[in-house]
PDB file of C-alpha atoms in Angstrom:
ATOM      1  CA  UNK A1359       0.467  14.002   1.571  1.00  0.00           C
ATOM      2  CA  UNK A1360      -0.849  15.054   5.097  1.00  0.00           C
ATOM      3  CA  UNK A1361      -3.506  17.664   4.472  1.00  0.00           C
ATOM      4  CA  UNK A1362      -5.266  17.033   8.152  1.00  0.00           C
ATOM      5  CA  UNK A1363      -4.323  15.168  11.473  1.00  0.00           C
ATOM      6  CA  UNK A1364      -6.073  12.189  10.735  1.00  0.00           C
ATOM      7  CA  UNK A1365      -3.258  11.417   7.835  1.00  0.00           C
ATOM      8  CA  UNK A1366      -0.566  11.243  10.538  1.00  0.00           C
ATOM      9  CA  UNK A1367       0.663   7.622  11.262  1.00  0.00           C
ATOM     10  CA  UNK A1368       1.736   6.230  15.117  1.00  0.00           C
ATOM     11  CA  UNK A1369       5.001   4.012  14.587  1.00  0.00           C
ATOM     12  CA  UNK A1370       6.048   2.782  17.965  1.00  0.00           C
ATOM     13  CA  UNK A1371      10.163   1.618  17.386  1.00  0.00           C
ATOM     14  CA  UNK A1372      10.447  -0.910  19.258  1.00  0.00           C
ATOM     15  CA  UNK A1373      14.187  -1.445  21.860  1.00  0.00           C
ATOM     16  CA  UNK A1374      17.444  -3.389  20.075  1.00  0.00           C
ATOM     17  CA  UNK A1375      16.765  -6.252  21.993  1.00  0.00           C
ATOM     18  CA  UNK A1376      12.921  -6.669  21.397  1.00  0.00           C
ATOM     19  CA  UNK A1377      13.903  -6.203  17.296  1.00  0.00           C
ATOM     20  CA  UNK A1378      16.320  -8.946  18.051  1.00  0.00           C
ATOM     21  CA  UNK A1379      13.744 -11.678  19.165  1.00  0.00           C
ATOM     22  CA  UNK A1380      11.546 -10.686  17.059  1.00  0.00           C
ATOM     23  CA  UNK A1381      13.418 -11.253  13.905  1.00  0.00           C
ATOM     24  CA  UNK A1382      14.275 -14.792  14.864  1.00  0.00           C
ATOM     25  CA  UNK A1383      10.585 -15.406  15.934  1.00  0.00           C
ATOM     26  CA  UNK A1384       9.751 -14.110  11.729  1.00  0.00           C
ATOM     27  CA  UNK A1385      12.541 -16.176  10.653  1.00  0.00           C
ATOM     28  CA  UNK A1386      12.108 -19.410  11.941  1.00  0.00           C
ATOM     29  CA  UNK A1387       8.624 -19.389  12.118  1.00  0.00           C
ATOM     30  CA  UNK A1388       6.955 -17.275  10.098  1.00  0.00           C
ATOM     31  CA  UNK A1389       8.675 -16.743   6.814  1.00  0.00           C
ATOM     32  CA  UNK A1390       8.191 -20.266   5.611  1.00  0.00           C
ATOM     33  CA  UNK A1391       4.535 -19.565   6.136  1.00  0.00           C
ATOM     34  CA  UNK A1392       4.451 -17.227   3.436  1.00  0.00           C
ATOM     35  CA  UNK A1393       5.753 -19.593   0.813  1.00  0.00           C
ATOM     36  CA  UNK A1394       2.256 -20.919   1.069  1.00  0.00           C
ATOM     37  CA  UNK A1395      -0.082 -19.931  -2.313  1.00  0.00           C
ATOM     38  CA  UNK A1396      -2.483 -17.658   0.158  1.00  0.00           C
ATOM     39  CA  UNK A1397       0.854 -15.218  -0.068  1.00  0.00           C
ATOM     40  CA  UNK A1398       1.593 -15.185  -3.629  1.00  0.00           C
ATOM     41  CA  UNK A1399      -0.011 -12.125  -4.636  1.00  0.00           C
ATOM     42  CA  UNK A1400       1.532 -10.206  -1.616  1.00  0.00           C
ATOM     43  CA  UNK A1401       5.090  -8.648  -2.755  1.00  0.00           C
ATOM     44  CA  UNK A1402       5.825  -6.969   0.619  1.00  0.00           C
ATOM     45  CA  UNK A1403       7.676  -8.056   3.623  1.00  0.00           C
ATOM     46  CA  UNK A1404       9.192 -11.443   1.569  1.00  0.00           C
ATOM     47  CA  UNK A1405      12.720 -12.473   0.745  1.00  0.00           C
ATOM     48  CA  UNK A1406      11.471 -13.016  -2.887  1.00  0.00           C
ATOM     49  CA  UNK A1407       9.202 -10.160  -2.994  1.00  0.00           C
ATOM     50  CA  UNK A1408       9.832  -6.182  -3.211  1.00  0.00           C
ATOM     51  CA  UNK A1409       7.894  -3.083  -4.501  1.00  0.00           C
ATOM     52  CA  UNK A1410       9.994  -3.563  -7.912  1.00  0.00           C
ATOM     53  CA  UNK A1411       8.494  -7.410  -8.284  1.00  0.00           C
ATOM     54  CA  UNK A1412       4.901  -5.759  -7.284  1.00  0.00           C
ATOM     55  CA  UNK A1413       5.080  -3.172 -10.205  1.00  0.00           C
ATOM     56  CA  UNK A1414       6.260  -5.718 -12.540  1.00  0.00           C
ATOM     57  CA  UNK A1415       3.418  -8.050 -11.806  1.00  0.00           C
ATOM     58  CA  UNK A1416       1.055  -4.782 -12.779  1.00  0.00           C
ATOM     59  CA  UNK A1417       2.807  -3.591 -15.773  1.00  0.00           C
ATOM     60  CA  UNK A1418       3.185  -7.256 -17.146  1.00  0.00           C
ATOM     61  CA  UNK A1419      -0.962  -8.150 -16.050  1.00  0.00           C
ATOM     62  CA  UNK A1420      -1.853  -4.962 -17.986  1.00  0.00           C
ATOM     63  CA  UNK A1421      -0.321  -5.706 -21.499  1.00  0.00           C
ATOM     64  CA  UNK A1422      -1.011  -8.828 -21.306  1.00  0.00           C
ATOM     65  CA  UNK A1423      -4.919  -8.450 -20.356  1.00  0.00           C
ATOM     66  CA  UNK A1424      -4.948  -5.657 -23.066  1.00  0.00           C
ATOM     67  CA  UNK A1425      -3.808  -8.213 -25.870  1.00  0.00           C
ATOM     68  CA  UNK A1426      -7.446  -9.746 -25.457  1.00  0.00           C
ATOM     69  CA  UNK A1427      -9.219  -6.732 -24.001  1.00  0.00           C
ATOM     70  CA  UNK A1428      -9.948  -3.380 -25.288  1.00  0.00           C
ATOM     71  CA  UNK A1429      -9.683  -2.338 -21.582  1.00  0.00           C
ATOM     72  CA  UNK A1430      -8.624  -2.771 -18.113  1.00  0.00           C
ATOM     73  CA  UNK A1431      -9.983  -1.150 -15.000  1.00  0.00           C
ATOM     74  CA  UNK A1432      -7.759  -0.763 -12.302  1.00  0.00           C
ATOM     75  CA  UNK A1433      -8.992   0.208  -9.056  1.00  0.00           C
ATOM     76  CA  UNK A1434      -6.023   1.518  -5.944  1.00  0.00           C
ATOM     77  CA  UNK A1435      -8.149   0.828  -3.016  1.00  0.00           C
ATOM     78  CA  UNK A1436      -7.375   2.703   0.015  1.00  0.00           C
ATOM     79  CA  UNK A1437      -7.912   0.534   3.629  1.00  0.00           C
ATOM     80  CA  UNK A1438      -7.908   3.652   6.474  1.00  0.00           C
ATOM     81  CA  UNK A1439      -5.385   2.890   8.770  1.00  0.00           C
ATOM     82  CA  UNK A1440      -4.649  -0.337   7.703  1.00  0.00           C
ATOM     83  CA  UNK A1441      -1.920  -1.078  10.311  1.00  0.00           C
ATOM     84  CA  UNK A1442      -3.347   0.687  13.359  1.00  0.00           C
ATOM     85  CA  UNK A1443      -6.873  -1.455  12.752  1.00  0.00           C
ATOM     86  CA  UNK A1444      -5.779  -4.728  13.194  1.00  0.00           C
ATOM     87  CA  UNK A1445      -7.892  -6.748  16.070  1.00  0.00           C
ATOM     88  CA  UNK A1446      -5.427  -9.097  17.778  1.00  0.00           C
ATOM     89  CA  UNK A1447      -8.239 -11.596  18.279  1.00  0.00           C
ATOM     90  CA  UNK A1448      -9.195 -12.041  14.276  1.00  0.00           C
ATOM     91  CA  UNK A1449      -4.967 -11.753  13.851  1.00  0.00           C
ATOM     92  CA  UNK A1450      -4.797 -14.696  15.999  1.00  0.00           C
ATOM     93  CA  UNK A1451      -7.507 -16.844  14.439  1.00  0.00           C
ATOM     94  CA  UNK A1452      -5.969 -16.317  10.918  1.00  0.00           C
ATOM     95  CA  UNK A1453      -2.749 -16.840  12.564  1.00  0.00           C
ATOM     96  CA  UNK A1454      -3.668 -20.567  13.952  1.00  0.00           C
ATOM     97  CA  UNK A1455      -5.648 -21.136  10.370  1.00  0.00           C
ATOM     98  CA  UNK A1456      -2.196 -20.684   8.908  1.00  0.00           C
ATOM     99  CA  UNK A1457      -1.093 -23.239  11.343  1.00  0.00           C
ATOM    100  CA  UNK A1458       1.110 -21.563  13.054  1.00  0.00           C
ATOM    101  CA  UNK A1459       2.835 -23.154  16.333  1.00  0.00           C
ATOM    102  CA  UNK A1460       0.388 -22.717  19.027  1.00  0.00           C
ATOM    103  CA  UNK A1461       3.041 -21.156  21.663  1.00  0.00           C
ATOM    104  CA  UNK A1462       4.469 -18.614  18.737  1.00  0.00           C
ATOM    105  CA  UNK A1463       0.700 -17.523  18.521  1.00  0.00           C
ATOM    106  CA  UNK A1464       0.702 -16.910  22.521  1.00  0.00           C
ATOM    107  CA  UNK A1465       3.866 -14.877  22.127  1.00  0.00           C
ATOM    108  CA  UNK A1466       2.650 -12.282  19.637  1.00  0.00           C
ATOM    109  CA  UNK A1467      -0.749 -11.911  21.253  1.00  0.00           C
ATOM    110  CA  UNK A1468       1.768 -11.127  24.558  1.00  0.00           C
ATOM    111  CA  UNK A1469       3.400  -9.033  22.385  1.00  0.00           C
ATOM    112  CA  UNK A1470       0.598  -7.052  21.153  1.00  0.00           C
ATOM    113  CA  UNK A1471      -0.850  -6.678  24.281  1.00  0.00           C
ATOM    114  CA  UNK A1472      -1.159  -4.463  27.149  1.00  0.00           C
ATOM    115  CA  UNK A1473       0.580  -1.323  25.380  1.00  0.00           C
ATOM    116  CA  UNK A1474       0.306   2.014  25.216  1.00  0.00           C
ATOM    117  CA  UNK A1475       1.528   5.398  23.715  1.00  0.00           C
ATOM    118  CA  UNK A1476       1.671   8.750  24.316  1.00  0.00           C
ATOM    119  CA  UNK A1477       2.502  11.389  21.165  1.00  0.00           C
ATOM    120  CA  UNK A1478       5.227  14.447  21.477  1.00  0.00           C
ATOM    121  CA  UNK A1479       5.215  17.679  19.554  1.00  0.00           C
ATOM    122  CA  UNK A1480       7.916  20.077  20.397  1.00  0.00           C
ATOM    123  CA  UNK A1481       8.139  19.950  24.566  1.00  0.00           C
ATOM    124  CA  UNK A1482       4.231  18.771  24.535  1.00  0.00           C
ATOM    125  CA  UNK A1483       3.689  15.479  25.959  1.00  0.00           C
ATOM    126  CA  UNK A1484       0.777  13.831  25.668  1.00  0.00           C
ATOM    127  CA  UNK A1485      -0.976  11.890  28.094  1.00  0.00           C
ATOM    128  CA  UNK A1486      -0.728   7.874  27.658  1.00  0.00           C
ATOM    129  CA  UNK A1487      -3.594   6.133  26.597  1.00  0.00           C
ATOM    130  CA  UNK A1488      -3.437   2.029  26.024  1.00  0.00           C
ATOM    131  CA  UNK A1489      -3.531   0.890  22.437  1.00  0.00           C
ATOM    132  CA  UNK A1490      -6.181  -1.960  21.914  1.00  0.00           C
ATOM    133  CA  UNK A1491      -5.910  -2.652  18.257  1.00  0.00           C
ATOM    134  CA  UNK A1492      -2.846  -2.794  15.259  1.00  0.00           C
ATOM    135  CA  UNK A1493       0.372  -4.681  15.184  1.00  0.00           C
ATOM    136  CA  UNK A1494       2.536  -1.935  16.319  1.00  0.00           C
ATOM    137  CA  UNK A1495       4.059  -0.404  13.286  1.00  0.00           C
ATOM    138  CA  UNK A1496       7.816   0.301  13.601  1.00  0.00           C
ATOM    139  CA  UNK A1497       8.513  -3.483  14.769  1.00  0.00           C
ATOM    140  CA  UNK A1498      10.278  -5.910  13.289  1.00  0.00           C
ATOM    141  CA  UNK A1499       7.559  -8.156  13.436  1.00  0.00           C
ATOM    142  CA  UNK A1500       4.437  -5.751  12.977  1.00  0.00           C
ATOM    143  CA  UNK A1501       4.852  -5.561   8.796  1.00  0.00           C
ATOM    144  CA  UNK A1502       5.280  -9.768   8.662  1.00  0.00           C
ATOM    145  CA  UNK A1503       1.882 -10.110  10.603  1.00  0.00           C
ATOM    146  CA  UNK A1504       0.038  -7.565   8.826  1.00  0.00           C
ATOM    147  CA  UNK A1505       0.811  -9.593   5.382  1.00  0.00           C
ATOM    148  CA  UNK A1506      -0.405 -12.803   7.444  1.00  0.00           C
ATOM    149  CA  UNK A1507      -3.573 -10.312   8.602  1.00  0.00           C
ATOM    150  CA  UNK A1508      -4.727  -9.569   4.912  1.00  0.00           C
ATOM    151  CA  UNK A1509      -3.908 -12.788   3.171  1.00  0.00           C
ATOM    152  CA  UNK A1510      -7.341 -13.931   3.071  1.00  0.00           C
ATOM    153  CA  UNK A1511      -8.478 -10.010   0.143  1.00  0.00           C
ATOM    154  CA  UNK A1512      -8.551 -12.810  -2.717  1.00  0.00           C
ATOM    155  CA  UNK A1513     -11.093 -11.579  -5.809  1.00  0.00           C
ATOM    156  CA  UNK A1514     -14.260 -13.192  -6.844  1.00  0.00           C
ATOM    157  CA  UNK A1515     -13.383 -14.110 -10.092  1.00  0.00           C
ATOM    158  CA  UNK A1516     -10.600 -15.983 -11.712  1.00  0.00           C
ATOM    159  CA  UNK A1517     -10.051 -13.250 -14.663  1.00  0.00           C
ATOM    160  CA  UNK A1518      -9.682 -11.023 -11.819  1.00  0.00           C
ATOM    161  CA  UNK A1519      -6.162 -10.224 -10.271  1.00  0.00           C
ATOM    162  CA  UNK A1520      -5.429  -8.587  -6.977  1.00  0.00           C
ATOM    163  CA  UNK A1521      -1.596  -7.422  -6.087  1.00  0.00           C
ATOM    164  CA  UNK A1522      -1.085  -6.650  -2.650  1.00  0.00           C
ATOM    165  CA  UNK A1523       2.251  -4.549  -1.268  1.00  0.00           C
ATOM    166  CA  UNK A1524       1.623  -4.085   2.080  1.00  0.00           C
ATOM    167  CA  UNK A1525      -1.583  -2.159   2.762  1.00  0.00           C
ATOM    168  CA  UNK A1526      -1.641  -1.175  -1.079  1.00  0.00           C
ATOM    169  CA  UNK A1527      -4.273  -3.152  -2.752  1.00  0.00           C
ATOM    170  CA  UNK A1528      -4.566  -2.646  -6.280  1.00  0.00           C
ATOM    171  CA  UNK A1529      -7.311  -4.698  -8.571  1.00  0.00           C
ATOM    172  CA  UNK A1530      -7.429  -5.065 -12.017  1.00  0.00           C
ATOM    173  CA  UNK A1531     -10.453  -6.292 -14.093  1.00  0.00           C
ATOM    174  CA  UNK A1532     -10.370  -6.740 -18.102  1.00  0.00           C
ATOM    175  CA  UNK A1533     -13.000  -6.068 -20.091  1.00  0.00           C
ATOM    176  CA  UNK A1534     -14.055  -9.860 -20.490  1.00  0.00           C
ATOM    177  CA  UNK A1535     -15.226 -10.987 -16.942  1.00  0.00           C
ATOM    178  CA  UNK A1536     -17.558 -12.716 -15.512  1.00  0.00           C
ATOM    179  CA  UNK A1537     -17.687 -10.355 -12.195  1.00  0.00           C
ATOM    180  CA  UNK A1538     -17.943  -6.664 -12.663  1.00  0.00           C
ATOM    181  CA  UNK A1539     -15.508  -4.771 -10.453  1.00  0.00           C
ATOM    182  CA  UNK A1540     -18.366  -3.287  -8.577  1.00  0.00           C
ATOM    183  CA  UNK A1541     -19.119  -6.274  -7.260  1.00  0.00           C
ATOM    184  CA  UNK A1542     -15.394  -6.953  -6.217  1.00  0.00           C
ATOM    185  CA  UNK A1543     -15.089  -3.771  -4.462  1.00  0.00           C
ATOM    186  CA  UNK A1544     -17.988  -4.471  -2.899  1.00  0.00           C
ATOM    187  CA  UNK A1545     -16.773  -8.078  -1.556  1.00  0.00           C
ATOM    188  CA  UNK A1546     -13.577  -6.183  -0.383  1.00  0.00           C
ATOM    189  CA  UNK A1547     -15.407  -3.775   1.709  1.00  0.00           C
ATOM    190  CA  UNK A1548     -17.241  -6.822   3.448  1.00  0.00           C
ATOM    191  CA  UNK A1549     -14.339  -8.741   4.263  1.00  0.00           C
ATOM    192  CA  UNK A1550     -12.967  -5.139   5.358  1.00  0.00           C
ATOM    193  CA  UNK A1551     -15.854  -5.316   7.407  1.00  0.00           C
ATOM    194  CA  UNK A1552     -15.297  -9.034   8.930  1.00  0.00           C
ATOM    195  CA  UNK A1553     -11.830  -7.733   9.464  1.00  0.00           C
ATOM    196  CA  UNK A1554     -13.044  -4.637  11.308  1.00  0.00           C
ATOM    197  CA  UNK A1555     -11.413  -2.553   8.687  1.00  0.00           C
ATOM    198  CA  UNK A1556     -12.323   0.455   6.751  1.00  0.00           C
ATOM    199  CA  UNK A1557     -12.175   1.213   3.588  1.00  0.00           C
ATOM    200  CA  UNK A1558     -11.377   4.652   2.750  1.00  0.00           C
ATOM    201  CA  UNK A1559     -13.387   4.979  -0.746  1.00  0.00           C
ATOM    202  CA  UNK A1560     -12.669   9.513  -0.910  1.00  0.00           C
ATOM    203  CA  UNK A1561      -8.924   7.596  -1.350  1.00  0.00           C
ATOM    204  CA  UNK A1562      -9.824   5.014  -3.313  1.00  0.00           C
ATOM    205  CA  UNK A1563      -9.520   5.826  -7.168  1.00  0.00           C
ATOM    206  CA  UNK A1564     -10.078   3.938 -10.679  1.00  0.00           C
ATOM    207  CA  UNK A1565      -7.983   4.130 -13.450  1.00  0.00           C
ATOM    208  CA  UNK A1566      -9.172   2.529 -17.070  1.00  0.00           C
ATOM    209  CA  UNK A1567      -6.016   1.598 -19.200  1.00  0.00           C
ATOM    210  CA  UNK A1568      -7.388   0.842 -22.946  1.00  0.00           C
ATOM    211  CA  UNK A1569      -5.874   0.555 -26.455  1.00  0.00           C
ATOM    212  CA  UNK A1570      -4.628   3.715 -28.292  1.00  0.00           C
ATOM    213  CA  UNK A1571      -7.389   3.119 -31.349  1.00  0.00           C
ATOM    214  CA  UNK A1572     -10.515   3.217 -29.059  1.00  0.00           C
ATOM    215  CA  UNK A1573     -13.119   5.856 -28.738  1.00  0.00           C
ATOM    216  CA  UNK A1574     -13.702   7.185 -25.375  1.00  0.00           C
ATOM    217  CA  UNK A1575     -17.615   5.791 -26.401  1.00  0.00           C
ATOM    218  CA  UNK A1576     -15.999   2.515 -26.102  1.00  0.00           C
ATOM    219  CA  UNK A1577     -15.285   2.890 -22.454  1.00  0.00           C
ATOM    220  CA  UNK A1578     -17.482   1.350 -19.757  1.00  0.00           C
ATOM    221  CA  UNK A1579     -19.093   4.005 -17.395  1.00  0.00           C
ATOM    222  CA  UNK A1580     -17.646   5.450 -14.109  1.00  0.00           C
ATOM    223  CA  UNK A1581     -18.306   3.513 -10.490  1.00  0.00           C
ATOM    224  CA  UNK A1582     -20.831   5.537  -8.433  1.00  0.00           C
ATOM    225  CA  UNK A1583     -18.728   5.237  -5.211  1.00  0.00           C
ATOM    226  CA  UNK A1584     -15.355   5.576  -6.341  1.00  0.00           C
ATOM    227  CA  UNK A1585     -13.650   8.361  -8.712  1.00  0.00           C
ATOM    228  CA  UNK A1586     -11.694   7.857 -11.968  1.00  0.00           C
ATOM    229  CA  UNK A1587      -8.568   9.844 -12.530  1.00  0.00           C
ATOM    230  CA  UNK A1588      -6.318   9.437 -15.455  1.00  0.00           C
ATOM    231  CA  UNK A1589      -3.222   9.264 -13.555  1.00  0.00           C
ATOM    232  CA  UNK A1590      -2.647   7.892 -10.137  1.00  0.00           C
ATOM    233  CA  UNK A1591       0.386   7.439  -7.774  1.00  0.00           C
ATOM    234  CA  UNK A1592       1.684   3.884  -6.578  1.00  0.00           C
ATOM    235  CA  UNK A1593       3.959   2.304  -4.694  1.00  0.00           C
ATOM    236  CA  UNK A1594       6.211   5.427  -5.734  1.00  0.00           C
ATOM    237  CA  UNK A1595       5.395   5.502  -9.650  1.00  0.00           C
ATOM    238  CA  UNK A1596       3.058   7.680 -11.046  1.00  0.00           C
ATOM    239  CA  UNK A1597       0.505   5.659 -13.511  1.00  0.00           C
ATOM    240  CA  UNK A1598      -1.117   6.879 -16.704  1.00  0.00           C
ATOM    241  CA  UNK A1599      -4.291   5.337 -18.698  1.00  0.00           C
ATOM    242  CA  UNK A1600      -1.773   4.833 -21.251  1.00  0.00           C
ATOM    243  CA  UNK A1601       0.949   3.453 -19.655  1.00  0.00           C
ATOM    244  CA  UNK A1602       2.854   5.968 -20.580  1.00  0.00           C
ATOM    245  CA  UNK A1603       5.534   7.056 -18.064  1.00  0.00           C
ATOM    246  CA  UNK A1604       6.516  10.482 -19.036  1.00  0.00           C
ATOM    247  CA  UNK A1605       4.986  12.152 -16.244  1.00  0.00           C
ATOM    248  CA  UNK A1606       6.723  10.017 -13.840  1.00  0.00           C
ATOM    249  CA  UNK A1607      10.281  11.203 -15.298  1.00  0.00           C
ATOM    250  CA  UNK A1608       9.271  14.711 -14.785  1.00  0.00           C
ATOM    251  CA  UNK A1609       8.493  13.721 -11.152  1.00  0.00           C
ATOM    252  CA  UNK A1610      11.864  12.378 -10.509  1.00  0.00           C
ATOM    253  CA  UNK A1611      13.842  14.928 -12.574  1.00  0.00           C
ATOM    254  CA  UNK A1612      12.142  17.533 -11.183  1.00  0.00           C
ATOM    255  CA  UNK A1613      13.030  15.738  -7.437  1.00  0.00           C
ATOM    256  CA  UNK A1614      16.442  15.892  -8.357  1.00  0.00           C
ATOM    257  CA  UNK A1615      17.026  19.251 -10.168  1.00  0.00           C
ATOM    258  CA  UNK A1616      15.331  20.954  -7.381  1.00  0.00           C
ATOM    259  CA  UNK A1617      18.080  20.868  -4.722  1.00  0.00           C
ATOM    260  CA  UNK A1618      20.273  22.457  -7.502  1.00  0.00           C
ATOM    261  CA  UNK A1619      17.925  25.132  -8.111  1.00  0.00           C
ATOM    262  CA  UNK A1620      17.467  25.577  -4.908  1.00  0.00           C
ATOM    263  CA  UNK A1621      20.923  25.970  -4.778  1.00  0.00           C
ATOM    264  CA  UNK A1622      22.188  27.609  -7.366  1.00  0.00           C
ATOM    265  CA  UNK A1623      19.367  30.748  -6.222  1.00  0.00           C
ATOM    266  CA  UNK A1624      21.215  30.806  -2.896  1.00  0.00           C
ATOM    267  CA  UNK A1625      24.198  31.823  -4.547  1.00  0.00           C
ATOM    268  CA  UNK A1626      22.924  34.089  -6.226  1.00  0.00           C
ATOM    269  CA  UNK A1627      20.958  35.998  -3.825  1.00  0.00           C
ATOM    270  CA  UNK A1628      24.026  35.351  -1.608  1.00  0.00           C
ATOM    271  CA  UNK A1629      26.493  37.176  -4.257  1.00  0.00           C
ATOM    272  CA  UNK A1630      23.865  40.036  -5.352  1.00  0.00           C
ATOM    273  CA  UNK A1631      23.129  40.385  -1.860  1.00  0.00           C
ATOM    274  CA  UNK A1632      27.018  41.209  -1.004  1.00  0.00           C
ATOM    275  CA  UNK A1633      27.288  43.611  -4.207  1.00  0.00           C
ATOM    276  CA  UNK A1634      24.535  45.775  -2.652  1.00  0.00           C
ATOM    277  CA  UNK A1635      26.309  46.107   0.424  1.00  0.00           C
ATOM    278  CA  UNK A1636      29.524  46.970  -1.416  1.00  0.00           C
TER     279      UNK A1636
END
């Protein structure tokens, strides 16, 4: 939801021919870097991977955790501007890291470079100022290299799992660890910081799923720097404590019902409308 100018994104589409190249530049060189196992808890932007396969993963982690645990905290943490933050020189260290061909590396950092947009509303131009950081969302290549960008957001501990979809982070941290998920967050907000990223922590929201036969005595205490809710929206699906998706099907019915209300009141006003007039 926008609620301020800040929340509006810059996506620069890039021409036919420049999508062109690009794909065969992700093709043949950089999609067989992600089959690597730095990539395998990123879902987005792979020919095995989709939002679908991300929201699996969760639901499957959660039951599964909760067969051992009385509870699992699940933090959705929020990077601001994720894709419009993304230095070109750290991209290109993590790039040749990833060992990828030396002369492909020259050709993105061409590609990122020496741009610049300008932003219409209406018949108001904007003047154009030169864009120093992000990997131009809107390209066919920008959403591949961001994935490359980020592969490095691993967790602390082992009993600790991390599913990435994009710039959607979400981590999830049973109630037998050996970290506590403060201490993740705070190891993701200084690699954000080596990254010269931001996380956005008023975004950034914890939800504790637990077994139907505990006490809410039983749960452990609320982070100082982010805020629990007790139903959260991701990747598209709305998320209860108790995994229970019934507010999600009101969403979606509601979605689809309201064009037909909508409708259907048209008509009506339409037709009482006419039988004033008569």
């Amino acid at each position: 939801m926008v609620t301020a100018a800040g929340d509006l994104k810059p996506i620069s589409v890039t021409s036919l021919l420049s999508r062109t190249i690009e794909s065969v530049v992700v093709k043949n060189y950089l999609t067989p870097l992600l089959y690597c196992s730095s990539f395998c808890d990123q879902y987005a932007y792979k020919p095995t991977g989709s939002t679908t396969c991300a929201l699996v993963d969760l639901t499957y982690r959660l039951h599964t955790l909760l067969e051992s645990s009385q509870y699992v905290k699940c933090v959705l943490i929020d990077f601001s501007k994720a894709f419009d933050t993304v230095d070109h020189a750290v991209l290109a260290r993590k790039l040749f890291r990833l060992k990828t061909p030396v002369f492909i590396i020259q050709w993105i950092m061409s590609f990122l470079t020496n741009r610049s947009q300008a932003t219409k509303l209406g018949f108001h131009l904007s003047s154009t100022l030169p864009i120093n950081r992000s990997i131009v969302e809107g390209s066919g290549i920008g959403p591949t290299l961001f994935s490359m960008f980020a592969c490095d957001l691993k967790p602390l501990d082992d009993f600790n799992y991390l599913i990435k979809d994009a710039d959607d982070s979400t981590l999830l941290s049973p109630q037998k660890h050996t970290t506590a998920v403060e201490d993740e967050i705070a190891h993701v907000m200084s690699l954000a910081v080596e990254n010269k990223m931001t996380v956005n922590l008023l975004k950034t929201v914890e939800i504790v799923f637990y077994r139907p036969n505990i006490g809410q005595d039983l749960l452990p205490l609320k982070m100082t720097n982010v805020g629990r809710v007790n139903a959260a929206k991701l990747l598209g699906v709305y998320l209860r404590h108790d995994l229970n998706f019934s507010q999600h099907v009101e969403s979606t019915l509601l979605m689809l019902l309201l064009p037909l209300l909508v409708k259907d009141f048209i008509c009506w006003h339409n037709l009482r409308s006419w039988h004033i007039f008569t």
